[in-house]
XYZ file of C-alpha atoms in Angstrom:
338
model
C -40.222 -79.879 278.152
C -43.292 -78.197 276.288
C -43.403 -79.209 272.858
C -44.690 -77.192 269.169
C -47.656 -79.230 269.420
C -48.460 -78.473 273.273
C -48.116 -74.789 272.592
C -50.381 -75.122 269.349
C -52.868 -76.889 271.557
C -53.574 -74.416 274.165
C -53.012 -70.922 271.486
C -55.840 -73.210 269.099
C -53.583 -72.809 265.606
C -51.740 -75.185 263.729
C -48.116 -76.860 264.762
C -46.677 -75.723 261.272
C -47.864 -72.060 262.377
C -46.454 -71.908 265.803
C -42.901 -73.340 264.392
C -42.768 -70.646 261.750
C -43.887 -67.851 264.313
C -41.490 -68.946 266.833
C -38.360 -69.732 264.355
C -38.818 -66.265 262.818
C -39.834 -67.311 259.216
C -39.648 -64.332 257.670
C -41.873 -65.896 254.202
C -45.050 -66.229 256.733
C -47.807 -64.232 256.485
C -49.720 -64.465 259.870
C -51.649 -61.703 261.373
C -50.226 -59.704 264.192
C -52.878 -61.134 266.240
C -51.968 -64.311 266.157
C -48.300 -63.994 266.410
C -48.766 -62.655 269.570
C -50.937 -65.301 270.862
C -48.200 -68.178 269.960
C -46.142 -65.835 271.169
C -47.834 -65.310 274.816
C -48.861 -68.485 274.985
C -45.331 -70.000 274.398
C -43.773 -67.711 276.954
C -46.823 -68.714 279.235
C -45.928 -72.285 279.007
C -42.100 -71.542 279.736
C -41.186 -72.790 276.376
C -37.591 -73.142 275.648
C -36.370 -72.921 271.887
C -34.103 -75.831 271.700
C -30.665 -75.265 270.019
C -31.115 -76.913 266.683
C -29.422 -80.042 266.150
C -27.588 -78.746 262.671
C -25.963 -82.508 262.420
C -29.102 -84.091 262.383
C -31.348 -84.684 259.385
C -34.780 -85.942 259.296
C -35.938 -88.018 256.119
C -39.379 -87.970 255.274
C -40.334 -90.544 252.586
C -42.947 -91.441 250.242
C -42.060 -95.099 249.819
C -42.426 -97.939 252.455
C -39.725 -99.798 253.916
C -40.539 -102.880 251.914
C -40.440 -100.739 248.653
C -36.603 -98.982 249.993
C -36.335 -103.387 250.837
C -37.848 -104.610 246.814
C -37.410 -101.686 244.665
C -33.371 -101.880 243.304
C -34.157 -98.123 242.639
C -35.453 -97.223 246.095
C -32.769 -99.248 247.586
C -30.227 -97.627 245.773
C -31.141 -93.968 246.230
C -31.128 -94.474 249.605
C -27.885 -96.453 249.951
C -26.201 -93.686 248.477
C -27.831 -91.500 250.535
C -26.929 -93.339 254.043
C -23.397 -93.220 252.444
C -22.993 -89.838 252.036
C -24.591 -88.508 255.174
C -21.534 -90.737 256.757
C -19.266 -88.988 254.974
C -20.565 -85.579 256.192
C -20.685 -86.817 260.221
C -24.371 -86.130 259.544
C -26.931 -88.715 261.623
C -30.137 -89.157 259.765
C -32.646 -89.755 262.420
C -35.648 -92.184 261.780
C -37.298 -91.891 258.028
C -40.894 -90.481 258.878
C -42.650 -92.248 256.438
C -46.142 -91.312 254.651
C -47.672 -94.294 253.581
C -50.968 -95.505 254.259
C -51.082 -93.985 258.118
C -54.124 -93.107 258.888
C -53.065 -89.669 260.679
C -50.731 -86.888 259.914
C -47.094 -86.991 261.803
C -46.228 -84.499 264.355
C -44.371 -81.857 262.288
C -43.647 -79.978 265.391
C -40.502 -81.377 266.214
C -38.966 -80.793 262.419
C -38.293 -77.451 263.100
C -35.498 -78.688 266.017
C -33.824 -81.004 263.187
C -30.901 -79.454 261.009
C -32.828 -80.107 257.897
C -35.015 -82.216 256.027
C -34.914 -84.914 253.030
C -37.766 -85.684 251.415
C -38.093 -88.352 249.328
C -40.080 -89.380 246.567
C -43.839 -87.383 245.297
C -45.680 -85.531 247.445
C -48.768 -83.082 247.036
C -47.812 -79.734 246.327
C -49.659 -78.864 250.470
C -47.628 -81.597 251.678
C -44.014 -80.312 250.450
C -45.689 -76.509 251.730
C -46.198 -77.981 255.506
C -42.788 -79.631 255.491
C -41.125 -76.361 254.044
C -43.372 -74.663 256.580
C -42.285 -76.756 259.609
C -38.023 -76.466 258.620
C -36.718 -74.285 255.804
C -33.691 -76.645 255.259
C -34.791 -78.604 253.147
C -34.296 -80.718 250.247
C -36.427 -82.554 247.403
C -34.832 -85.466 245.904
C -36.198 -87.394 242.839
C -39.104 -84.531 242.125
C -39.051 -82.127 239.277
C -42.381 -80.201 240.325
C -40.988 -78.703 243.587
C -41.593 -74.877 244.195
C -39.083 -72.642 243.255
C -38.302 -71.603 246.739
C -37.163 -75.665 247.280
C -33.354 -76.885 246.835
C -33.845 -80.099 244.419
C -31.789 -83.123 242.865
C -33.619 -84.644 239.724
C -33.606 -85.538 236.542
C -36.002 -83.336 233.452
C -37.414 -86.621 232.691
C -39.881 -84.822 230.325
C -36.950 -83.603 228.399
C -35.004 -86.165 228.079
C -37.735 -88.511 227.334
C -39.219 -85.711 224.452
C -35.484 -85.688 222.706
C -34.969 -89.453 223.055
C -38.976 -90.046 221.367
C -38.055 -87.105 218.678
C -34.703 -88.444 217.803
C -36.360 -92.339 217.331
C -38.871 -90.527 215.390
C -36.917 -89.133 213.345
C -34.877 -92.788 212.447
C -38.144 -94.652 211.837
C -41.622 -94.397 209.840
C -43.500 -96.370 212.116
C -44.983 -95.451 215.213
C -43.260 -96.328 218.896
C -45.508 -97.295 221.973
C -44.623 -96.193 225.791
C -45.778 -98.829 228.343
C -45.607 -97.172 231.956
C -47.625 -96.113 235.149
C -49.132 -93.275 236.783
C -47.708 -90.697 238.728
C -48.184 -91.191 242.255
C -48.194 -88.289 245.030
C -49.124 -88.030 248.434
C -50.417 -86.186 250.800
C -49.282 -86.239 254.780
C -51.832 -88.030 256.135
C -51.151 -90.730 253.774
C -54.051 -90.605 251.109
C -52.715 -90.905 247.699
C -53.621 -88.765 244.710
C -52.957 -90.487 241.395
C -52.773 -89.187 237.646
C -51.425 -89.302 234.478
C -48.664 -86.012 235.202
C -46.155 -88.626 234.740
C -43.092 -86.836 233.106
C -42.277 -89.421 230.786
C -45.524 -90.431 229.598
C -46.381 -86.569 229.017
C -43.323 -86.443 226.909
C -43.810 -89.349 224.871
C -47.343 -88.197 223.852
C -46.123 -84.295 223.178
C -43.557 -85.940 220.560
C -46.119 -88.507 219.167
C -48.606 -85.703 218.324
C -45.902 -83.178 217.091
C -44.646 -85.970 214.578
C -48.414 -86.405 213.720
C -48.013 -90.448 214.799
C -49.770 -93.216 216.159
C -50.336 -92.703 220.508
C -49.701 -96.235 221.692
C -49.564 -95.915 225.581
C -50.632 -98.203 228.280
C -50.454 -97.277 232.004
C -50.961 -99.093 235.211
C -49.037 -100.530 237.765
C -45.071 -100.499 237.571
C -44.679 -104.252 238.146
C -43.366 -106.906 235.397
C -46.570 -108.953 236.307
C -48.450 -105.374 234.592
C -45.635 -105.496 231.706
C -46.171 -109.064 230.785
C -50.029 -108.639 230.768
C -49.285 -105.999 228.053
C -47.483 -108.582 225.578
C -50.768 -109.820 224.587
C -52.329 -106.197 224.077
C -49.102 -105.684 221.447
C -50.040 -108.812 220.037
C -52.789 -107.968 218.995
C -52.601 -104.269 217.253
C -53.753 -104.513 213.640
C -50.351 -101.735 213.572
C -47.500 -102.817 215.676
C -44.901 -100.362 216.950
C -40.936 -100.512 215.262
C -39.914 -99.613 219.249
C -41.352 -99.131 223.093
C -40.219 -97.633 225.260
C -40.875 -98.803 228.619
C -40.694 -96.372 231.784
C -38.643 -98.670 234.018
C -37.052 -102.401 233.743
C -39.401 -104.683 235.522
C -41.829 -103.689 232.801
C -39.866 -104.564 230.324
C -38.870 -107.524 232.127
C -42.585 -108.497 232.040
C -43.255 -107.805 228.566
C -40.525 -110.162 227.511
C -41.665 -112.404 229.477
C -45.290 -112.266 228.140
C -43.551 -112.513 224.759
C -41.752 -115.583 225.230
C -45.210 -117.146 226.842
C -46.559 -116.586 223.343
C -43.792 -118.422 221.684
C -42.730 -115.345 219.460
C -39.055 -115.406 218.523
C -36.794 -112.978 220.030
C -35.640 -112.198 216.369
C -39.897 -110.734 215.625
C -39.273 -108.507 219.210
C -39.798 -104.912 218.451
C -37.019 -103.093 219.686
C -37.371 -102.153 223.419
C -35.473 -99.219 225.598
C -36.393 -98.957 229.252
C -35.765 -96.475 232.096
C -33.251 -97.582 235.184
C -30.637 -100.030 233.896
C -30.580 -102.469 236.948
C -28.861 -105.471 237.047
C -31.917 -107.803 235.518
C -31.434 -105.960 232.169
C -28.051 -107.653 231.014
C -30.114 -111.191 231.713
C -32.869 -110.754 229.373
C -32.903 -112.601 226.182
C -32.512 -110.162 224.193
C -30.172 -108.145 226.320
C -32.270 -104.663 227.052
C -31.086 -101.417 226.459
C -31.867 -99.274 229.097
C -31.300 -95.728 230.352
C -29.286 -95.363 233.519
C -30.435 -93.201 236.333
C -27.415 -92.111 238.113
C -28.474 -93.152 241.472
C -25.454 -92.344 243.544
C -25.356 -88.908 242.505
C -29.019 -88.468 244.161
C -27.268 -88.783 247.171
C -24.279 -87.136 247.440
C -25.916 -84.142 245.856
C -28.607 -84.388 248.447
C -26.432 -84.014 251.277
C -23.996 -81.684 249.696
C -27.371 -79.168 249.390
C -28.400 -79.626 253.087
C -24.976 -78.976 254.551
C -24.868 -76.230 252.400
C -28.164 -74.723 253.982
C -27.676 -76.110 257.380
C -24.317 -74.541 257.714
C -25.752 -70.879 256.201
C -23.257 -70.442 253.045
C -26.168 -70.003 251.184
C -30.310 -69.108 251.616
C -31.425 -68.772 247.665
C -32.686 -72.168 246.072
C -30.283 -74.434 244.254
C -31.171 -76.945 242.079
C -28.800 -80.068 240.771
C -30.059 -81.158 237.156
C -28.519 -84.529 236.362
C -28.738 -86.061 233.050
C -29.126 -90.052 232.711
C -27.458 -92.198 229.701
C -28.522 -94.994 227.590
C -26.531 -98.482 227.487
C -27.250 -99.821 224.352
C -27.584 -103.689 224.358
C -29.222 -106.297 221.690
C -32.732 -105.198 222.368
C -32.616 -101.569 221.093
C -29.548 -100.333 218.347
C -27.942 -97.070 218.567
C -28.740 -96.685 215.288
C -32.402 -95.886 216.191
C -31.464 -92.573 217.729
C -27.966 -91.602 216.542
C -27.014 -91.152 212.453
C-alpha cells in the first residue's frame, strides 16, 4: 500500500502537508498549486485513503519509558490513562516517544489513527505538526496549548500565585521556592529549556507584588538537586519562615541535606511541596504536600478523544482541574487559612 510519506516523496512537500490536503483540513492554508500536485500525485500512485481506525489512539510522549518506569507521577498519569482507554474498548497503539532520537517520527501514518494523546511539553511547532498530521487530539498535563487544542491540566500559575499570596499574607518573613526548569521539546528530540515554569513564574509575581525577598533556586528535579540546596539555606544571612518546593523528591532531598547537617527537625522551616506521593507521609517531619489528581488526567483524557473521535463535538474543550493540599507536620494550615 502507498503510504503519506511515499506520496510526499515523489509530490517534494512535507508528510504533515499531504495528510492535511488529502484528509480535507479545512484550517490549512496551501496554495491551489500544490493541492493539486498531492492531489495528482496521490491518485498517480493509486493511493487508497484508509478507513480510520476511530478505536485506536496513538500516544505521543515527552518522557522516556524509564521516566513513565521511576517517576511515581509519570507512572501514575499513565496508569490511569491505560485504565481508562480499557474502559472505553479503546486500544492505544505503541507510545511514539520524543526523547533524545536523533530523527523526527513518521507523522504520516497519524492521520489513519482515531486520535492522538500527547503527553507531557512540547514546542509550540511540535504540538502544530501533530495537530497538523490528526485533528483529534488531546494535550494532557500542558497549560500553554493553542486554543484550537482540547486540554486536561492544572493553572499551576494560579494556584501557585494564591497559595504564595495567602502565606504572604500569614507571615512577615520571606518564603523561598526550590524547583526546576521547564522542559519542552521539539520532534526530533532536541530539548529547549527555560525558566517558563508555571510555578516558579508565580512564586516570583507574588514575591515582587508583596515587595519581599526572591529566594529561588532551579535545576534538576531530583532529591540528589534538593539536598544539595540544604546547605545553600544554611547559609542565607535571612532565612525563609516557609519553601515551597515544586515536587516531593525535592523536598525529600532537602530534608535529607538537613538532617546531614545535624539541624533539628524542630529549627526546619516549614516546607509544602507539589505531588503528594507516597514518600511524603515517611519524612521526618511528615510533609505537607499538594495533591495532583492524577487519575482524573486520565479519564478526562479519554473522555475528550471519544468525544472528538466519535464527532459530538469539533470546538475545543478544555478540563481545568484544581489540586489540594494535605496538611501534615511540616507545613500548618495555619500558614494559609485564618
Amino acid at each position: 500500500m502507498v503510504s503519506i510519506r511515499q506520496i510526499a516523496t515523489e509530490a517534494g512537500v512535507s508528510p504533515a502537508t499531504v495528510s492535511r490536503v488529502l484528509n480535507d483540513d479545512p484550517t490549512f492554508s496551501v496554495s491551489d498549486q500544490t493541492r493539486q500536485l498531492v492531489q495528482n500525485t496521490a491518485e498517480r500512485l493509486a493511493y487508497i485513503k484508509p478507513e480510520r481506525f476511530t478505536k485506536t489512539v496513538q500516544v505521543v510522549s515527552s518522557q522516556s519509558r524509564a521516566m513513565e518506569v521511576i517517576d511515581p507521577y509519570f507512572r501514575t498519569m499513565r496508569l490511569a490513562i491505560e485504565e481508562e482507554a480499557k474502559k472505553r474498548a479503546i486500544h492505544l497503539t505503541p507510545t511514539i516517544r520524543i526523547f533524545n532520537q536523533r530523527t523526527k517520527p513518521d507523522l504520516g501514518s497519524l492521520s489513519d489513527v482515531g486520535g492522538l494523546l500527547v503527553i507531557g511539553g512540547f514546542t509550540p511547532e511540535a504540538l502544530a505538526e501533530l495537530q497538523a498530521a490528526n485533528q483529534n487530539i488531546v494535550a494532557v498535563d500542558d497549560a500553554t496549548i493553542p486554543a484550537s487544542m482540547d486540554g486536561v491540566y492544572i493553572d499551576l500559575f494560579a494556584y501557585t500565585k494564591k497559595l504564595v499570596d495567602q502565606v504572604y499574607a500569614h507571615t512577615e518573613g520571606s518564603v523561598a521556592y526550590i524547583g526546576g526548569k521547564r522542559a519542552m521539546r521539539n520532534l526530533d528530540g532536541t530539548e529547549v529549556i527555560d525558566d517558563s515554569e508555571s510555578r516558579y513564574q508565580a512564586y516570583k509575581t507574588s514575591t515582587k507584588e508583596h515587595h519581599r525577598l526572591l529566594q529561588a533556586k532551579l535545576g534538576p528535579w531530583t532529591s540528589e538537586f534538593g539536598e544539595s540546596q540544604a546547605d545553600w539555606y544554611l547559609k542565607l544571612r535571612n532565612q525563609p519562615d516557609a519553601i515551597l518546593f515544586a515536587n516531593d523528591p525535592l523536598a525529600i532531598g532537602f530534608i535529607r541535606g538537613l538532617m546531614q547537617a545535624n539541624i533539628s527537625p524542630r529549627d526546619f522551616p516549614h516546607m509544602l511541596s507539589f505531588d503528594d506521593t507516597d514518600m511524603t507521609r515517611y519524612t521526618t517531619p511528615t510533609l505537607s504536600s499538594i495533591e495532583i489528581p492524577l487519575q482524573l488526567f486520565g479519564e478526562n483524557a479519554i473522555r475528550l478523544l471519544s468525544e472528538r473521535i466519535s464527532g459530538k463535538r469539533t470546538h475545543a474543550s478544555r478540563v481545568i482541574l484544581e489540586p489540594s493540599i494535605t496538611f501534615r507536620e511540616s507545613f500548618p494550615e495555619s500558614l494559609i487559612k485564618d
